[in-house]
Coordinates of C-alpha atoms in Angstrom, one line a residue:
X7 CA 104.6 116.1 165.3
X8 CA 106.4 113.3 163.3
X9 CA 109.2 115.7 162.2
X10 CA 109.6 117.0 165.8
X11 CA 109.9 113.4 167.1
X12 CA 112.3 112.4 164.3
X13 CA 114.6 115.4 165.1
X14 CA 114.3 114.9 168.8
X15 CA 115.4 111.3 168.4
X16 CA 118.6 112.6 166.7
X17 CA 119.1 114.8 169.7
X18 CA 118.6 111.9 172.1
X19 CA 121.1 109.8 170.2
X20 CA 123.6 112.7 170.2
X21 CA 123.5 112.9 174.0
X22 CA 122.9 109.3 175.0
X23 CA 123.8 107.1 172.1
X24 CA 126.3 106.7 169.3
X25 CA 125.3 108.6 166.2
X26 CA 126.4 107.4 162.8
X27 CA 128.3 109.6 160.3
X28 CA 126.6 112.9 159.5
X29 CA 123.2 112.3 157.9
X30 CA 123.2 108.6 158.4
X31 CA 120.3 107.1 160.4
X32 CA 121.7 104.0 162.0
X33 CA 120.1 101.0 163.8
X34 CA 120.2 102.6 167.2
X35 CA 118.3 105.6 165.9
X36 CA 115.8 103.3 164.1
X37 CA 115.2 101.2 167.2
X38 CA 114.5 104.4 169.2
X39 CA 112.1 105.7 166.6
X40 CA 110.2 102.4 166.5
X41 CA 110.0 102.4 170.3
X42 CA 108.3 105.7 170.1
X43 CA 105.8 104.5 167.5
X44 CA 107.4 105.8 164.4
X45 CA 108.6 103.2 161.8
X46 CA 111.7 104.4 160.0
X47 CA 111.5 103.9 156.3
X48 CA 113.6 105.0 153.3
X49 CA 110.4 105.4 151.3
X50 CA 108.1 106.8 154.1
X51 CA 106.0 103.7 153.6
X52 CA 105.9 100.0 154.6
X53 CA 108.7 98.0 153.0
X54 CA 111.3 100.7 153.0
X55 CA 114.8 100.3 154.6
X56 CA 115.0 101.0 158.3
X57 CA 118.4 102.7 158.1
X58 CA 120.2 105.0 155.6
X59 CA 121.0 108.5 154.6
X60 CA 117.6 109.9 153.5
X61 CA 115.1 108.6 155.9
X62 CA 111.5 109.2 156.5
X63 CA 109.0 107.4 158.8
X64 CA 105.4 106.6 159.2
X65 CA 103.2 106.3 162.3
X66 CA 102.7 102.8 163.6
X67 CA 98.9 102.5 164.1
X68 CA 97.9 102.1 167.7
X69 CA 101.4 103.0 169.0
X70 CA 102.1 105.4 171.9
X71 CA 103.0 108.1 169.4
X72 CA 99.7 107.5 167.5
X73 CA 97.7 107.6 170.8
X74 CA 99.4 110.7 172.2
X75 CA 99.0 112.6 168.9
X76 CA 95.3 111.8 168.7
X77 CA 94.9 113.0 172.3
X78 CA 96.8 116.3 171.6
X79 CA 95.1 117.0 168.3
X80 CA 91.6 116.5 169.7
X81 CA 92.4 119.0 172.6
X82 CA 93.2 122.7 172.7
X83 CA 96.9 121.9 172.1
X84 CA 98.8 124.4 169.9
X85 CA 102.4 124.9 168.9
X86 CA 103.3 128.5 168.3
X87 CA 106.6 129.7 166.8
X88 CA 108.1 132.6 164.9
X89 CA 110.1 132.1 161.8
X90 CA 113.7 133.4 162.0
X91 CA 113.2 135.1 158.6
X92 CA 109.6 136.0 158.2
X93 CA 107.9 136.0 154.8
X94 CA 107.8 139.5 153.2
X95 CA 104.2 138.9 152.1
X96 CA 103.1 138.3 155.7
X97 CA 104.6 141.7 156.7
X98 CA 103.2 143.4 153.6
X99 CA 99.7 142.0 154.5
X100 CA 100.0 143.4 158.1
X101 CA 100.9 146.8 156.6
X102 CA 97.9 146.7 154.2
X103 CA 95.5 145.5 156.9
X104 CA 96.8 148.1 159.4
X105 CA 97.8 145.5 161.9
X106 CA 101.6 146.1 161.7
X107 CA 101.5 147.2 165.3
X108 CA 100.4 143.7 166.3
X109 CA 103.7 142.3 165.1
X110 CA 106.0 145.2 166.1
X111 CA 107.8 143.1 168.7
X112 CA 108.5 140.3 166.2
X113 CA 109.7 142.8 163.7
X114 CA 112.3 144.1 166.2
X115 CA 113.4 140.5 167.0
X116 CA 113.6 139.7 163.3
X117 CA 115.7 142.8 162.6
X118 CA 113.1 144.1 160.2
X119 CA 112.8 147.9 159.6
X120 CA 110.0 149.6 157.8
X121 CA 111.1 152.6 155.8
X122 CA 108.8 155.2 154.2
X123 CA 110.1 156.4 150.9
X124 CA 109.4 159.8 149.3
X125 CA 106.2 158.5 147.6
X126 CA 104.8 157.5 151.0
X127 CA 105.3 153.8 150.3
X128 CA 106.5 151.5 153.1
X129 CA 109.6 149.6 152.2
X130 CA 110.4 146.4 154.1
X131 CA 114.1 146.3 155.0
X132 CA 115.1 142.9 156.4
X133 CA 118.3 140.9 156.6
X134 CA 118.9 138.2 154.1
X135 CA 119.6 134.7 155.4
X136 CA 123.4 134.1 155.7
X137 CA 124.3 130.8 154.0
X138 CA 126.0 128.4 156.3
X139 CA 127.5 126.3 153.5
X140 CA 128.5 126.8 149.9
X141 CA 128.5 124.5 146.9
X142 CA 132.0 123.9 145.5
X143 CA 132.9 122.4 142.1
X144 CA 136.0 121.2 140.5
X145 CA 136.3 123.2 137.2
X146 CA 137.9 120.2 135.4
X147 CA 136.0 117.1 136.4
X148 CA 132.8 118.9 137.7
X149 CA 132.7 117.0 141.0
X150 CA 130.6 118.9 143.5
X151 CA 130.8 119.1 147.3
X152 CA 129.2 121.2 150.0
X153 CA 131.0 122.8 152.9
X154 CA 131.6 125.8 155.1
X155 CA 132.1 129.1 153.3
X156 CA 135.7 129.4 154.5
X157 CA 137.0 126.1 152.9
X158 CA 140.0 126.0 150.6
X159 CA 139.5 122.8 148.7
X160 CA 141.7 121.0 146.1
X161 CA 140.4 118.2 143.9
X162 CA 142.3 115.0 144.7
X163 CA 142.0 113.8 141.1
X164 CA 142.7 117.0 139.1
X165 CA 144.9 118.8 141.7
X166 CA 143.1 122.1 141.0
X167 CA 141.2 124.4 143.4
X168 CA 137.5 124.0 143.7
X169 CA 135.4 127.1 142.8
X170 CA 132.3 128.3 144.7
X171 CA 129.1 127.8 142.7
X172 CA 126.3 130.3 143.6

């Protein structure tokens, strides 16, 4: 629930506030988090910085967030979801337990195919996640950056092309 609120605060700020640079959690974001009952903290504990790049948070005892979570968690409340890329072991377990039909709709949505080989074994054929960014490195000074797979980067210090690191 904390993570969901943390990410929803980013969404709120994107639509109604002024987000900082990518990845930076600014004062506006921190103030909104605190108003919800989550204290921003660079350490995830009391005493951490309220703003920065790598931020966590902790629940303010007795806050609205704390009260609402207690209410939800002591009721029949549930969050259900489906992973975009399901774990192969989960599918294998369903095959072994004979419950694969129970998840057939999900398999179709996930793009998973079950193929029987000549030995009668079922092979799980599923798409691999497509990376949305690559790690690039300067071959001379070893500076690393992350970016879209289609970038053509040149090191400003060495004047050489970055190479993709897999």
